[in-house]
Tab-separated table of C-alpha atoms in Angstrom:
chain	number	residue	atom	x	y	z
A	1	MET	CA	107.260	80.141	243.875
A	2	LYS	CA	105.732	78.684	247.024
A	3	ILE	CA	106.767	75.099	247.792
A	4	SER	CA	106.277	73.441	251.153
A	5	PHE	CA	106.816	69.934	252.404
A	6	LYS	CA	106.611	67.882	255.562
A	7	THR	CA	107.434	64.397	256.731
A	8	TYR	CA	104.892	62.876	259.090
A	9	LEU	CA	103.759	59.616	260.659
A	10	ASN	CA	100.630	58.549	258.797
A	11	ASP	CA	98.211	57.687	261.616
A	12	ARG	CA	95.565	56.660	259.083
A	13	LEU	CA	97.540	53.473	258.529
A	14	LYS	CA	98.175	50.588	260.913
A	15	GLN	CA	101.265	50.730	263.057
A	16	VAL	CA	104.214	48.592	262.028
A	17	ASP	CA	107.096	47.150	264.001
A	18	PHE	CA	110.224	49.271	263.593
A	19	TYR	CA	113.051	47.568	265.490
A	20	GLY	CA	110.859	46.673	268.431
A	21	GLN	CA	108.907	49.917	268.423
A	22	LEU	CA	105.386	50.232	267.040
A	23	THR	CA	105.062	53.253	264.777
A	24	HIS	CA	102.924	54.526	261.953
A	25	PRO	CA	104.686	54.512	258.548
A	26	LEU	CA	106.566	57.676	257.638
A	27	TYR	CA	105.046	59.669	254.766
A	28	VAL	CA	105.912	62.797	252.797
A	29	GLN	CA	103.630	65.635	251.721
A	30	VAL	CA	104.767	68.175	249.119
A	31	THR	CA	102.573	71.161	248.296
A	32	TYR	CA	102.888	73.509	245.320
A	33	GLU	CA	100.348	76.068	244.121
A	34	ARG	CA	97.730	74.681	246.529
A	35	LYS	CA	98.069	71.147	245.192
A	36	SER	CA	99.646	68.363	247.230
A	37	ILE	CA	101.057	64.912	246.679
A	38	PHE	CA	101.450	62.294	249.379
A	39	PHE	CA	103.715	59.260	249.303
A	40	LYS	CA	105.474	56.808	251.595
A	41	SER	CA	108.980	57.707	252.642
A	42	TYR	CA	111.585	55.788	250.619
A	43	PHE	CA	114.026	55.932	253.521
A	44	PHE	CA	111.507	54.516	255.992
A	45	GLU	CA	111.189	51.430	253.785
A	46	LEU	CA	114.925	51.277	253.090
A	47	PHE	CA	116.045	51.485	256.708
A	48	SER	CA	113.425	48.928	257.758
A	49	LYS	CA	115.408	46.244	255.900
A	50	PRO	CA	117.304	43.563	257.872
A	51	ARG	CA	120.759	44.814	256.851
A	52	TYR	CA	120.326	47.899	259.047
A	53	ALA	CA	119.595	45.887	262.190
A	54	MET	CA	122.184	45.322	264.883
A	55	GLN	CA	121.709	42.703	267.590
A	56	LEU	CA	122.795	43.896	271.026
A	57	GLN	CA	124.282	41.736	273.779
A	58	ASP	CA	120.942	41.479	275.580
A	59	GLY	CA	119.363	40.012	272.444
A	60	SER	CA	117.422	43.125	271.503
A	61	ILE	CA	117.572	44.617	268.010
A	62	LYS	CA	118.789	48.139	267.393
A	63	GLY	CA	118.202	50.076	264.190
A	64	PRO	CA	118.226	53.635	262.883
A	65	ASP	CA	116.226	56.259	264.786
A	66	LEU	CA	113.204	57.794	263.126
A	67	GLU	CA	114.778	61.217	263.638
A	68	GLN	CA	117.775	60.144	261.549
A	69	ILE	CA	115.510	58.873	258.783
A	70	ILE	CA	113.487	62.096	258.769
A	71	GLU	CA	116.690	64.126	258.526
A	72	LYS	CA	117.853	62.004	255.563
A	73	GLU	CA	114.449	62.378	253.930
A	74	ASN	CA	114.442	66.145	254.304
A	75	GLU	CA	117.948	66.398	252.877
A	76	VAL	CA	116.942	64.711	249.621
A	77	ILE	CA	113.686	66.659	249.354
A	78	ARG	CA	115.527	69.980	249.647
A	79	PHE	CA	118.104	68.801	247.115
A	80	VAL	CA	115.429	67.902	244.549
A	81	ILE	CA	113.554	71.174	245.045
A	82	ASP	CA	116.782	73.100	244.505
A	83	LYS	CA	117.614	70.946	241.476
A	84	LEU	CA	114.323	71.792	239.786
A	85	LYS	CA	114.307	75.491	240.699
A	86	ASP	CA	112.040	77.453	238.329
A	87	GLY	CA	111.080	74.300	236.444
A	88	PHE	CA	109.368	72.846	239.501
A	89	SER	CA	106.221	70.770	239.188
A	90	LEU	CA	104.841	68.060	241.439
A	91	GLU	CA	105.211	65.477	238.668
A	92	ALA	CA	108.845	66.423	238.042
A	93	PHE	CA	109.530	66.422	241.771
A	94	LYS	CA	108.151	62.909	242.267
A	95	LYS	CA	110.253	61.595	239.372
A	96	LEU	CA	113.510	63.185	240.575
A	97	TYR	CA	112.806	62.221	244.174
A	98	ALA	CA	112.506	58.570	243.126
A	99	HIS	CA	115.823	58.891	241.290
A	100	PHE	CA	117.972	60.802	243.777
A	101	SER	CA	116.735	59.118	246.954
A	102	THR	CA	117.661	55.639	245.692
A	103	ASP	CA	120.364	53.796	247.616
A	104	LEU	CA	122.787	52.456	245.004
A	105	CYS	CA	123.640	49.424	247.134
A	106	ASP	CA	119.968	48.537	247.224
A	107	ALA	CA	119.554	49.265	243.506
A	108	THR	CA	122.359	46.916	242.469
A	109	GLU	CA	121.783	44.126	244.989
A	110	PHE	CA	119.097	42.064	243.231
A	111	ASP	CA	120.996	41.629	239.970
A	112	PHE	CA	124.096	40.758	241.982
A	113	ILE	CA	122.126	38.103	243.904
A	114	THR	CA	120.823	36.771	240.580
A	115	TYR	CA	124.431	36.480	239.400
A	116	LEU	CA	125.412	34.554	242.553
A	117	TYR	CA	122.496	32.172	242.119
A	118	SER	CA	123.418	31.494	238.487
A	119	PHE	CA	127.110	31.080	239.328
A	120	PHE	CA	126.530	28.279	241.833
A	121	ASP	CA	123.777	26.711	239.732
A	122	ASP	CA	126.193	26.539	236.783
A	123	LYS	CA	128.734	24.890	239.082
A	124	GLU	CA	126.122	22.185	239.778
A	125	MET	CA	125.805	23.331	243.397
A	126	PRO	CA	121.998	23.724	243.535
A	127	HIS	CA	121.781	23.765	247.341
A	128	MET	CA	124.224	26.651	247.501
A	129	ALA	CA	122.161	28.417	244.847
A	130	GLU	CA	119.028	27.980	246.973
A	131	LEU	CA	120.933	29.259	250.014
A	132	ILE	CA	121.656	32.415	248.022
A	133	LYS	CA	118.021	32.737	246.981
A	134	TRP	CA	116.521	32.451	250.442
A	135	GLY	CA	119.382	33.485	252.679
A	136	THR	CA	119.723	36.919	251.136
A	137	LEU	CA	116.152	37.686	252.169
A	138	HIS	CA	117.399	37.822	255.755
A	139	LEU	CA	121.170	38.299	255.546
A	140	VAL	CA	123.345	41.051	254.123
A	141	THR	CA	124.550	39.807	250.728
A	142	TYR	CA	127.951	41.449	251.199
A	143	ASP	CA	128.453	39.630	254.531
A	144	LEU	CA	127.530	36.341	252.888
A	145	VAL	CA	130.139	36.859	250.168
A	146	MET	CA	132.748	37.644	252.826
A	147	GLU	CA	131.897	34.283	254.424
A	148	PHE	CA	132.442	32.659	251.033
A	149	LYS	CA	135.920	34.167	251.031
A	150	LYS	CA	136.673	32.230	254.211
A	151	THR	CA	135.015	28.943	253.273
A	152	LEU	CA	135.282	28.428	249.509
A	153	LYS	CA	138.385	27.196	247.767
A	154	LYS	CA	140.500	30.179	246.829
A	155	SER	CA	140.304	29.362	243.121
A	156	LEU	CA	136.500	29.141	243.227
A	157	TYR	CA	136.159	32.355	245.199
A	158	ASN	CA	138.493	34.213	242.840
A	159	GLU	CA	136.488	32.964	239.872
A	160	LEU	CA	133.297	34.159	241.579
A	161	ILE	CA	134.684	37.685	242.023
A	162	GLU	CA	136.311	37.895	238.601
A	163	GLN	CA	133.152	36.834	236.786
A	164	ALA	CA	131.106	39.252	238.870
A	165	PHE	CA	133.171	42.100	237.434
A	166	GLU	CA	131.978	41.123	233.953
A	167	LYS	CA	128.486	39.763	234.622
A	168	ALA	CA	127.096	41.581	237.667
A	169	PRO	CA	126.568	45.147	238.855
A	170	PRO	CA	129.242	46.594	241.187
A	171	TYR	CA	127.316	45.831	244.369
A	172	LEU	CA	130.339	44.482	246.260
A	173	GLN	CA	132.462	47.549	245.513
A	174	LEU	CA	129.644	49.945	246.426
A	175	TYR	CA	128.891	48.176	249.691
A	176	SER	CA	132.564	47.969	250.578
A	177	PHE	CA	132.894	51.706	249.896
A	178	VAL	CA	129.906	52.501	252.100
A	179	MET	CA	131.242	50.301	254.919
A	180	HIS	CA	134.535	52.211	254.864
A	181	TYR	CA	133.172	55.748	254.572
A	182	LYS	CA	129.810	55.725	256.346
A	183	ARG	CA	129.056	55.153	259.995
A	184	TRP	CA	126.315	52.789	261.101
A	185	PRO	CA	123.328	52.946	260.952
A	186	LEU	CA	122.932	55.216	257.903
A	187	GLN	CA	125.201	53.151	255.685
A	188	CYS	CA	123.770	53.849	252.272
A	189	LEU	CA	124.918	55.704	249.163
A	190	THR	CA	122.160	57.673	247.483
A	191	ALA	CA	122.067	58.776	243.864
A	192	MET	CA	122.083	62.296	245.304
A	193	GLU	CA	125.481	61.648	246.889
A	194	TRP	CA	126.757	59.977	243.713
A	195	ASP	CA	125.845	63.190	241.839
A	196	ASN	CA	128.832	64.804	243.583
A	197	ILE	CA	132.233	64.564	241.839
A	198	GLU	CA	134.011	64.295	245.206
A	199	THR	CA	132.051	61.134	246.011
A	200	ILE	CA	133.078	59.606	242.673
A	201	LYS	CA	136.721	60.515	243.328
A	202	SER	CA	136.566	58.870	246.754
A	203	PHE	CA	135.004	55.761	245.230
A	204	LYS	CA	137.701	55.660	242.569
A	205	ASN	CA	140.425	55.838	245.218
A	206	HIS	CA	138.721	53.153	247.266
A	207	VAL	CA	138.377	50.598	244.477
A	208	GLU	CA	141.921	51.230	243.241
A	209	LEU	CA	143.144	50.401	246.747
A	210	HIS	CA	140.879	47.449	247.545
A	211	TYR	CA	140.182	46.070	244.045
A	212	PRO	CA	143.450	46.816	242.211
A	213	HIS	CA	142.846	44.232	239.490
A	214	MET	CA	139.621	45.905	238.372
A	215	LYS	CA	139.475	49.034	236.230
A	216	SER	CA	138.096	51.821	238.389
A	217	THR	CA	136.805	53.724	235.372
A	218	LYS	CA	134.769	50.699	234.281
A	219	LEU	CA	133.370	50.278	237.788
A	220	ILE	CA	132.333	53.935	237.815
A	221	GLY	CA	130.601	53.385	234.484
A	222	LEU	CA	128.767	50.386	235.912
A	223	VAL	CA	127.617	52.475	238.878
A	224	ASN	CA	126.383	55.172	236.509
A	225	ALA	CA	124.222	52.521	234.837
A	226	TRP	CA	122.336	51.776	238.068
A	227	PRO	CA	118.868	52.812	236.747
A	228	SER	CA	118.968	49.807	234.393
A	229	TYR	CA	119.170	47.316	237.253
A	230	ARG	CA	115.915	45.657	238.138
A	231	ARG	CA	115.669	46.096	241.912
A	232	LYS	CA	113.099	43.322	242.300
A	233	SER	CA	112.846	40.171	244.373
A	234	PHE	CA	112.696	36.462	243.623
């Protein structure tokens, strides 16, 4: 069974700004039995998002290196090829690639933002709701919630978190876990990594330590349900 793949900068497309550097978008080619598929790198799009940017003292913006993204891309591609083994087909590969490459923080964020918007709208705080809607396009949602912890009344903040456990995906717990166990800039948690029992055990330990009032087993179940989250935008 002959399978080959490569990641490459697609010079047929216009260059885009990638943290102050002009570059062609990163693409993937997978070839099997003389047939090939081509598609844009999921990780190139993911790590282009504002939450991966860091502002340096001189005002410049630093982000992940392309080499790091290519390495992450290749890791998932090899994992999917090995997962399929003798049942490999290009169609099956594309489907599993889309599944296992997904960052679970990214997958759960939109529905969590929708919950935040509804929470403040229900509290008759429409301006705060609009802040959520537009601010999260440019700010890290987790960071915004941490600011709420400092500025909101304790009772309101506690209600926000408690209701999130029942009405929203476990975005906060996932992001908190990633912040503790991953080094910048590649702070993501892919479905490939979640497929490992040791990762789930580490997550369980983390939430039992940092979210002791929430059932870790229920949180794990909510993470397992990530494909049902919408992953869209307003």
